[in-house]
PDB file of C-alpha atoms in Angstrom:
ATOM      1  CA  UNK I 148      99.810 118.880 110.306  1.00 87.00           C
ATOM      2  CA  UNK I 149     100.839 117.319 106.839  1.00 92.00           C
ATOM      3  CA  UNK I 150     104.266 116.789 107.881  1.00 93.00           C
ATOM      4  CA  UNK I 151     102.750 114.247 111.071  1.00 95.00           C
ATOM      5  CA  UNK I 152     100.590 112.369 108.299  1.00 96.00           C
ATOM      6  CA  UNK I 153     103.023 111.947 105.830  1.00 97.00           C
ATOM      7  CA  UNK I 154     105.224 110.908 108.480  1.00 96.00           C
ATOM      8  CA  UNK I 155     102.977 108.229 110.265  1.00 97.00           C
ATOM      9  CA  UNK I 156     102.410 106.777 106.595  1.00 97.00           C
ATOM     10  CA  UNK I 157     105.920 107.144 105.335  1.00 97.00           C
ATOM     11  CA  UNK I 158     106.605 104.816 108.886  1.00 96.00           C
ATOM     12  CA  UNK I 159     103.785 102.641 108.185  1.00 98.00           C
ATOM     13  CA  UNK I 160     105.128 101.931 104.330  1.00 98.00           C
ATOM     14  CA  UNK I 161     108.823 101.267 105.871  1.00 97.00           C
ATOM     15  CA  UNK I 162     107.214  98.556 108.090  1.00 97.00           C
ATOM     16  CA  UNK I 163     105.029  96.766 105.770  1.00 98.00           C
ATOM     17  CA  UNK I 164     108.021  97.341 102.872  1.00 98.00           C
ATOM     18  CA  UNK I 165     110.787  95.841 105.223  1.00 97.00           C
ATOM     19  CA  UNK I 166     108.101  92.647 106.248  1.00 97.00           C
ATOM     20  CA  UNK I 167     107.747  91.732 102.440  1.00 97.00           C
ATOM     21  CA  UNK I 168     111.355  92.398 101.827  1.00 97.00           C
ATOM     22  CA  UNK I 169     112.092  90.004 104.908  1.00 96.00           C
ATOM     23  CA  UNK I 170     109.909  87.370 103.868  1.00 97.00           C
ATOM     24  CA  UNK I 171     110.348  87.266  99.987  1.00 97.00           C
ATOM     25  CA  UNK I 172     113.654  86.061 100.335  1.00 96.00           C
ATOM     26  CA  UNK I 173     113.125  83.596 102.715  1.00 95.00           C
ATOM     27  CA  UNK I 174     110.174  82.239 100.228  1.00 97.00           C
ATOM     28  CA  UNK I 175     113.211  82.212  98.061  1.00 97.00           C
ATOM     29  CA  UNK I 176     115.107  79.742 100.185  1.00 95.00           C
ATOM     30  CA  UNK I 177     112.658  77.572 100.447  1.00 96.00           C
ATOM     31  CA  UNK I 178     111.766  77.619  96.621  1.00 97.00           C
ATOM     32  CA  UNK I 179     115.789  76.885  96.350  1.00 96.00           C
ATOM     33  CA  UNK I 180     115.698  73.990  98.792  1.00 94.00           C
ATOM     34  CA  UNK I 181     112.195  72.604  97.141  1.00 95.00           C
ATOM     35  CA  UNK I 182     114.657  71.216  94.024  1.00 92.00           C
ATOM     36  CA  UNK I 183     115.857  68.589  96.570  1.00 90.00           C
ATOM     37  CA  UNK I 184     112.751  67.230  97.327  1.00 93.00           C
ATOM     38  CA  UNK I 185     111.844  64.185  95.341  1.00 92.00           C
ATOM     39  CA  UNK I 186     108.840  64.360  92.664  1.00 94.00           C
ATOM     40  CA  UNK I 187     106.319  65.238  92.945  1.00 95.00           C
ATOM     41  CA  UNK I 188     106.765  67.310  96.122  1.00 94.00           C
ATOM     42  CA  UNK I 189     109.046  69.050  94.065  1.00 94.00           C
ATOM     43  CA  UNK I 190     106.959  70.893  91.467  1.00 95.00           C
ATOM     44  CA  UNK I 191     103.810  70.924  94.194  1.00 96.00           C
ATOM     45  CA  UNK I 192     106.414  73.362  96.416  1.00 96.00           C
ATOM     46  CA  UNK I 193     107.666  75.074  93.743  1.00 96.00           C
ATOM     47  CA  UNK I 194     104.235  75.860  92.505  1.00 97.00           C
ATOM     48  CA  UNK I 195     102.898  77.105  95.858  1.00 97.00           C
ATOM     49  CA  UNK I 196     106.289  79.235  96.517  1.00 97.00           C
ATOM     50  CA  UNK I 197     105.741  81.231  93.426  1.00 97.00           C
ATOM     51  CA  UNK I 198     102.458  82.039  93.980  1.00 97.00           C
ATOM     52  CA  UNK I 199     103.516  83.462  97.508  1.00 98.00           C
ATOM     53  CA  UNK I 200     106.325  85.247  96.140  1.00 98.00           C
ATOM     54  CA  UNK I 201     104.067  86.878  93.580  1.00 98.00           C
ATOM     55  CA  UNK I 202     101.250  87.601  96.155  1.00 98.00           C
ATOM     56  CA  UNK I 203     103.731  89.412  98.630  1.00 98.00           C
ATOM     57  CA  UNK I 204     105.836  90.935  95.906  1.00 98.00           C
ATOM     58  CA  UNK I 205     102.890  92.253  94.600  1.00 98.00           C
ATOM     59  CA  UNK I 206     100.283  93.037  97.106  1.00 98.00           C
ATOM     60  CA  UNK I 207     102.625  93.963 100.131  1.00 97.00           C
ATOM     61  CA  UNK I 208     106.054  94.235  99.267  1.00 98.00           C
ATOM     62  CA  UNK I 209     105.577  96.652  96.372  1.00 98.00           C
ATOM     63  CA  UNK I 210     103.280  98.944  97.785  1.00 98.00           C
ATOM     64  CA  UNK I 211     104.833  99.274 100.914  1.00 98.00           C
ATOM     65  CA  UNK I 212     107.340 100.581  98.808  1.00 98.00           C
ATOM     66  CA  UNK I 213     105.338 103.216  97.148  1.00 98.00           C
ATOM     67  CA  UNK I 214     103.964 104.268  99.956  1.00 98.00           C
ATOM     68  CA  UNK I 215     106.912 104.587 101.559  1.00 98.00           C
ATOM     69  CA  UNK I 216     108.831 106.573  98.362  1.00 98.00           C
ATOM     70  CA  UNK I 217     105.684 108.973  97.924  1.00 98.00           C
ATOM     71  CA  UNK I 218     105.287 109.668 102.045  1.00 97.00           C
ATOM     72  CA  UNK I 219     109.169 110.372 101.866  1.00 97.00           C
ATOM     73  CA  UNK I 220     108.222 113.129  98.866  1.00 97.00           C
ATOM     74  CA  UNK I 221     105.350 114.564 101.108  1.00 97.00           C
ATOM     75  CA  UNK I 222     107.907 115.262 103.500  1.00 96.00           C
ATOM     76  CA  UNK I 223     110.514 116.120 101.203  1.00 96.00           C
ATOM     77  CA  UNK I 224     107.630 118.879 100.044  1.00 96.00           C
ATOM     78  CA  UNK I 225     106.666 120.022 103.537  1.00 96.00           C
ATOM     79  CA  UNK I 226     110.002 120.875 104.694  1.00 94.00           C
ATOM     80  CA  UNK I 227     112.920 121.593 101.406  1.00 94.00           C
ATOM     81  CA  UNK I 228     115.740 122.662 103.786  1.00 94.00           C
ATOM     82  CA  UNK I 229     116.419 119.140 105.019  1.00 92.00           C
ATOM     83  CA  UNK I 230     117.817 118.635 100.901  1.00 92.00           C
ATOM     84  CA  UNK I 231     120.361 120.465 102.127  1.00 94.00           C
ATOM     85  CA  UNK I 232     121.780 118.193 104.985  1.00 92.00           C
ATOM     86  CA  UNK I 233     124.525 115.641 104.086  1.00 90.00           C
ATOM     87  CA  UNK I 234     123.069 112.974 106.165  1.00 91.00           C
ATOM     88  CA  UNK I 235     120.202 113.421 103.830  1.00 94.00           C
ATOM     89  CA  UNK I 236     122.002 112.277 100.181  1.00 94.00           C
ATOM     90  CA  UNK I 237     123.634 109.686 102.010  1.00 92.00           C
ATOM     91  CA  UNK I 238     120.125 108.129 103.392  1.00 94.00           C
ATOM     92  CA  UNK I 239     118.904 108.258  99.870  1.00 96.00           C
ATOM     93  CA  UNK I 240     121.761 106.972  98.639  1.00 95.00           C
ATOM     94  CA  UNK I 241     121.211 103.611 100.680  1.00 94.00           C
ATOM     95  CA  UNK I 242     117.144 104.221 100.016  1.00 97.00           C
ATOM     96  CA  UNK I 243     118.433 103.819  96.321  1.00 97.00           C
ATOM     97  CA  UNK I 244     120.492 100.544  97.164  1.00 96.00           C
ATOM     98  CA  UNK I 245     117.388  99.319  98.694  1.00 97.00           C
ATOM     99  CA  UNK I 246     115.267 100.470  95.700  1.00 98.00           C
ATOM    100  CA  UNK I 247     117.857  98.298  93.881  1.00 98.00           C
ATOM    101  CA  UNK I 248     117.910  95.348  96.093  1.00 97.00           C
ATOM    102  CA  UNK I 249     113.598  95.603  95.965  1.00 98.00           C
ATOM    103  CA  UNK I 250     113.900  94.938  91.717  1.00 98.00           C
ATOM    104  CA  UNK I 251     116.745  92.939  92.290  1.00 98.00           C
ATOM    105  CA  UNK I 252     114.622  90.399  94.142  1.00 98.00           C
ATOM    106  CA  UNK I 253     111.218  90.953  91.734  1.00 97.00           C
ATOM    107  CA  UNK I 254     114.132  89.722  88.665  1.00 97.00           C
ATOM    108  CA  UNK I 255     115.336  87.022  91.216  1.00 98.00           C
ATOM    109  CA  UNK I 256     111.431  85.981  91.879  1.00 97.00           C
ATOM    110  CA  UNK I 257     111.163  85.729  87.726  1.00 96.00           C
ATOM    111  CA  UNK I 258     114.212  83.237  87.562  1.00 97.00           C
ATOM    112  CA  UNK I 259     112.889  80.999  90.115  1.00 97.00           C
ATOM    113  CA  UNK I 260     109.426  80.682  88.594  1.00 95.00           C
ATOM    114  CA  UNK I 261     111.098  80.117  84.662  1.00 96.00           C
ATOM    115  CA  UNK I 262     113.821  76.961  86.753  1.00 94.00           C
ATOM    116  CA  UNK I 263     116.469  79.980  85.295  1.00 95.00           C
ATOM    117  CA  UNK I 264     117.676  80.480  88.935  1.00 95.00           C
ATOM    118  CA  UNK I 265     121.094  79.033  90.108  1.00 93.00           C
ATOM    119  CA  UNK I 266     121.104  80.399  93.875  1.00 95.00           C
ATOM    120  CA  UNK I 267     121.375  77.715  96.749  1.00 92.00           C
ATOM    121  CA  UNK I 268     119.130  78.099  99.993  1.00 90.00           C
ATOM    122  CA  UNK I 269     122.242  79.042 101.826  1.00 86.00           C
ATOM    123  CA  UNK I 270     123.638  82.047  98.789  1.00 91.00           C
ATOM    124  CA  UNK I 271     119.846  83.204  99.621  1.00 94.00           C
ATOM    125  CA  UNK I 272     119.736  83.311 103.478  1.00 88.00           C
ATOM    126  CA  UNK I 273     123.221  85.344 102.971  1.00 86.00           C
ATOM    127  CA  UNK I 274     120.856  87.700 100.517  1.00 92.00           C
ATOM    128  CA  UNK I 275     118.722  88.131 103.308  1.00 90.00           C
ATOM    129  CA  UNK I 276     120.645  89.911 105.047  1.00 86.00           C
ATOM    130  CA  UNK I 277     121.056  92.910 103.052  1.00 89.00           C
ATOM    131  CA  UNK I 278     117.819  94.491 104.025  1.00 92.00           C
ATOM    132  CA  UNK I 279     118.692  94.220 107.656  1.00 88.00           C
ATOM    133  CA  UNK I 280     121.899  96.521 107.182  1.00 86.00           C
ATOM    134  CA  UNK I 281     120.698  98.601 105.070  1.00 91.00           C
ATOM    135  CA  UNK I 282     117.705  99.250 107.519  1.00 92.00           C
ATOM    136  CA  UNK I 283     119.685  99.309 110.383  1.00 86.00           C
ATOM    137  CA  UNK I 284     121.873 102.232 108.502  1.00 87.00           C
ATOM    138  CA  UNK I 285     118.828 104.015 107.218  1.00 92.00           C
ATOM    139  CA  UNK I 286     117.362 104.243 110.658  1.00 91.00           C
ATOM    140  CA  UNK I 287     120.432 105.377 112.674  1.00 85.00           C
ATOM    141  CA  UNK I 288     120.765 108.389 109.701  1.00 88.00           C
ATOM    142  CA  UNK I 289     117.275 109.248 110.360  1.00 91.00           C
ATOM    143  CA  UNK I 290     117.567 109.399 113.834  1.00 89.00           C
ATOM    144  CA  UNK I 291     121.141 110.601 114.817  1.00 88.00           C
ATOM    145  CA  UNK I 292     121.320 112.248 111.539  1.00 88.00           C
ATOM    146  CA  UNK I 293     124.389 114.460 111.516  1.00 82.00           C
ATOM    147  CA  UNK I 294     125.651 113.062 114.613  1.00 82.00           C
ATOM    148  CA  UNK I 295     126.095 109.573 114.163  1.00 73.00           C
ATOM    149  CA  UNK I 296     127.974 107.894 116.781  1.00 71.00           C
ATOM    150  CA  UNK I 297     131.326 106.704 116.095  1.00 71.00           C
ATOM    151  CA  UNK I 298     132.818 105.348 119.486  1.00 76.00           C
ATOM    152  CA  UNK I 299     132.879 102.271 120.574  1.00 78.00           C
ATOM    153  CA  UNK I 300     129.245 101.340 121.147  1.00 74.00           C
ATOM    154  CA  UNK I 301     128.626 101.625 117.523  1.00 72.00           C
ATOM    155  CA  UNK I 302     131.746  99.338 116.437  1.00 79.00           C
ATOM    156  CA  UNK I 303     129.959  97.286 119.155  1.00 81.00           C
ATOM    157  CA  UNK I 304     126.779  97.404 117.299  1.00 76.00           C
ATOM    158  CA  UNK I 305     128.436  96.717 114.165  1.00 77.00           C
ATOM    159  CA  UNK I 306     130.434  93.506 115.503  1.00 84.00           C
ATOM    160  CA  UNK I 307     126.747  92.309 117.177  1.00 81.00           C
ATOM    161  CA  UNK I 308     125.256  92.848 113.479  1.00 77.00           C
ATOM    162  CA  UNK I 309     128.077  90.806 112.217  1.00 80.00           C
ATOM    163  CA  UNK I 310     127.852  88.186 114.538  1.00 85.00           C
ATOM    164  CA  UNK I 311     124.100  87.805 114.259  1.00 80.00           C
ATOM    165  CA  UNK I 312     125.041  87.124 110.278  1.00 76.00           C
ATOM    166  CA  UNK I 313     127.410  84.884 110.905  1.00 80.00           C
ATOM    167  CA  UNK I 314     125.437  82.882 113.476  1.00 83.00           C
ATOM    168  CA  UNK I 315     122.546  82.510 110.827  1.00 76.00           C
ATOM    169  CA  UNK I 316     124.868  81.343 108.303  1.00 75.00           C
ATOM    170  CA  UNK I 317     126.593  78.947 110.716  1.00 82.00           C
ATOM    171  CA  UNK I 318     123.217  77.679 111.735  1.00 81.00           C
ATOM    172  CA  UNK I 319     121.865  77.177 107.937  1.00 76.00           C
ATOM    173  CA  UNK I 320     125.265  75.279 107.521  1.00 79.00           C
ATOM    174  CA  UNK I 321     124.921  73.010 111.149  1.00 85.00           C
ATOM    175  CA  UNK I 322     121.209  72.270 109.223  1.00 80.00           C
ATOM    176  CA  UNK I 323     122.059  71.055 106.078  1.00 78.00           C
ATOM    177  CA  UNK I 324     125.393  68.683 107.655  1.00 85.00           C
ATOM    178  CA  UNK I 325     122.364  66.776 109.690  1.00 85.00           C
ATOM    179  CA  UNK I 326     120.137  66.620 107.068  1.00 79.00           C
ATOM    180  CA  UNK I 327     122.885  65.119 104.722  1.00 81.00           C
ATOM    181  CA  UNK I 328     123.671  62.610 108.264  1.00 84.00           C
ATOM    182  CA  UNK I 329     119.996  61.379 108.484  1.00 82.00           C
ATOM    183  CA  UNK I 330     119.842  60.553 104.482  1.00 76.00           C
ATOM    184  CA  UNK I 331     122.752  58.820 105.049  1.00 80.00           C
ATOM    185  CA  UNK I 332     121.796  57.295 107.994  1.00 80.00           C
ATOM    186  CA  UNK I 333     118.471  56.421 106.752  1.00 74.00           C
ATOM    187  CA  UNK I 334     119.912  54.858 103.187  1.00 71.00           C
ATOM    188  CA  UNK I 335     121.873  52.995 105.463  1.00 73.00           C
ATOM    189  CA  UNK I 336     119.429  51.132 107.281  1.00 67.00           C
ATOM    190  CA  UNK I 337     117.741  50.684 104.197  1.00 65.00           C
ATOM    191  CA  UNK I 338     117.482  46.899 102.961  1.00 61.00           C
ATOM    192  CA  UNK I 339     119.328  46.178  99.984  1.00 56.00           C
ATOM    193  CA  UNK I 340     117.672  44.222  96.916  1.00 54.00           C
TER     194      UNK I 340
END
C-alpha cells in the first residue's frame, strides 16, 4: 500500500513541479521584456515580476520538487530491483538535467532581480522549452520503459515536438516585428516640434 501513496504523491509533486517550472520562465520573459517599457512602468514591472518569481520559486516550484525527489525515494525503497533496469539510470539521468535546469533558473531568477541578467524575452521563451522535452522523455521512460518505441510514430512525435518549438518561436518573432511596426507607425504620426 506504500508503493500507491508514494506513487500518487510522487505524481502530484511532478505536476505542481512542472506548473512552476512552466511558469517561472515565462515570468522571466516578461521581466526581460519589462526593460523596454518606459519609466516608470519599468521598475513598477520589474518589481512585481520578482516578487512572483520568488513566490513560485519558492512556495510551488521548489517543493514540488522535493516532493517529487523524496516520493521517487519512497518508491525507490519499496521496490530496489527496478535500480537494476537501464531505463531506470537513464530517467534519472534526465531527472538530474532537470534538477539542473530547476537551480539553473533559481541563479537565472537572482540575475534578473540584481539588473545582472543579459537574456532577451525571445533567448527565454527558447529556455522554456527545455522542461517540455525533458518531461515528455521522462514520461515515455516511465511508461514504455524498456520498450520505447522507435518506429515511425515516435520520429512523428518528435518532428510534432519540434514543430510546436518552432511555431512558438516563430510566433514570439511575428510579435515583436508588429510591435516594432506600431512604434514606428505611431512615432510617425506623431507631430513634430
Amino acid at each position: 500500500m506504500a508503493y500507491f501513496w508514494f506513487k500518487a504523491f510522487h505524481f502530484i509533486g511532478v505536476v505542481v513541479w512542472f506548473a512552476g517550472l512552466f511558469y517561472l520562465v515565462r515570468l522571466f520573459v516578461y521581466h526581460a521584456e519589462a526593460s523596454q517599457e518606459p519609466e516608470p512602468a519599468q521598475t513598477i514591472l520589474k518589481n512585481q515580476y520578482e516578487i512572483m518569481e520568488k513566490r513560485l520559486y519558492h512556495i510551488i516550484t521548489t517543493p514540488g520538487m522535493v516532493v517529487t525527489v523524496a516520493m521517487a525515494i519512497g518508491l525507490l525503497v519499496t521496490e530496489p530491483e527496478v535500480l537494476k533496469q537501464g531505463w531506470l539510470h537513464i530517467k534519472l539521468a534526465f531527472v538530474a538535467l532537470l534538477l539542473v535546469y530547476h537551480f539553473y533558473c533559481g541563479r537565472i531568477m537572482g540575475q534578473l532581480a540584481a539588473n545582472q541578467c543579459s537574456w532577451t524575452g525571445q533567448q527565454f521563451r527558447a529556455l522554456n522549452e527545455a522542461p517540455t522535452v525533458l518531461l515528455m522523455v521522462i514520461v515515455l521512460l516511465a511508461v514504455f520503459k524498456n520498450s520505447l518505441p522507435t518506429d515511425i510514430t515516435s520520429w512523428l512525435i518528435l518532428a510534432m515536438i519540434i514543430a510546436m518549438a518552432a511555431s512558438i518561436q516563430l510566433y514570439a518573432k511575428k510579435r515583436k516585428r508588429d510591435k516594432e511596426k506600431s512604434l514606428a507607425t505611431t512615432s510617425q504620426a506623431e507631430p513634430q516640434l
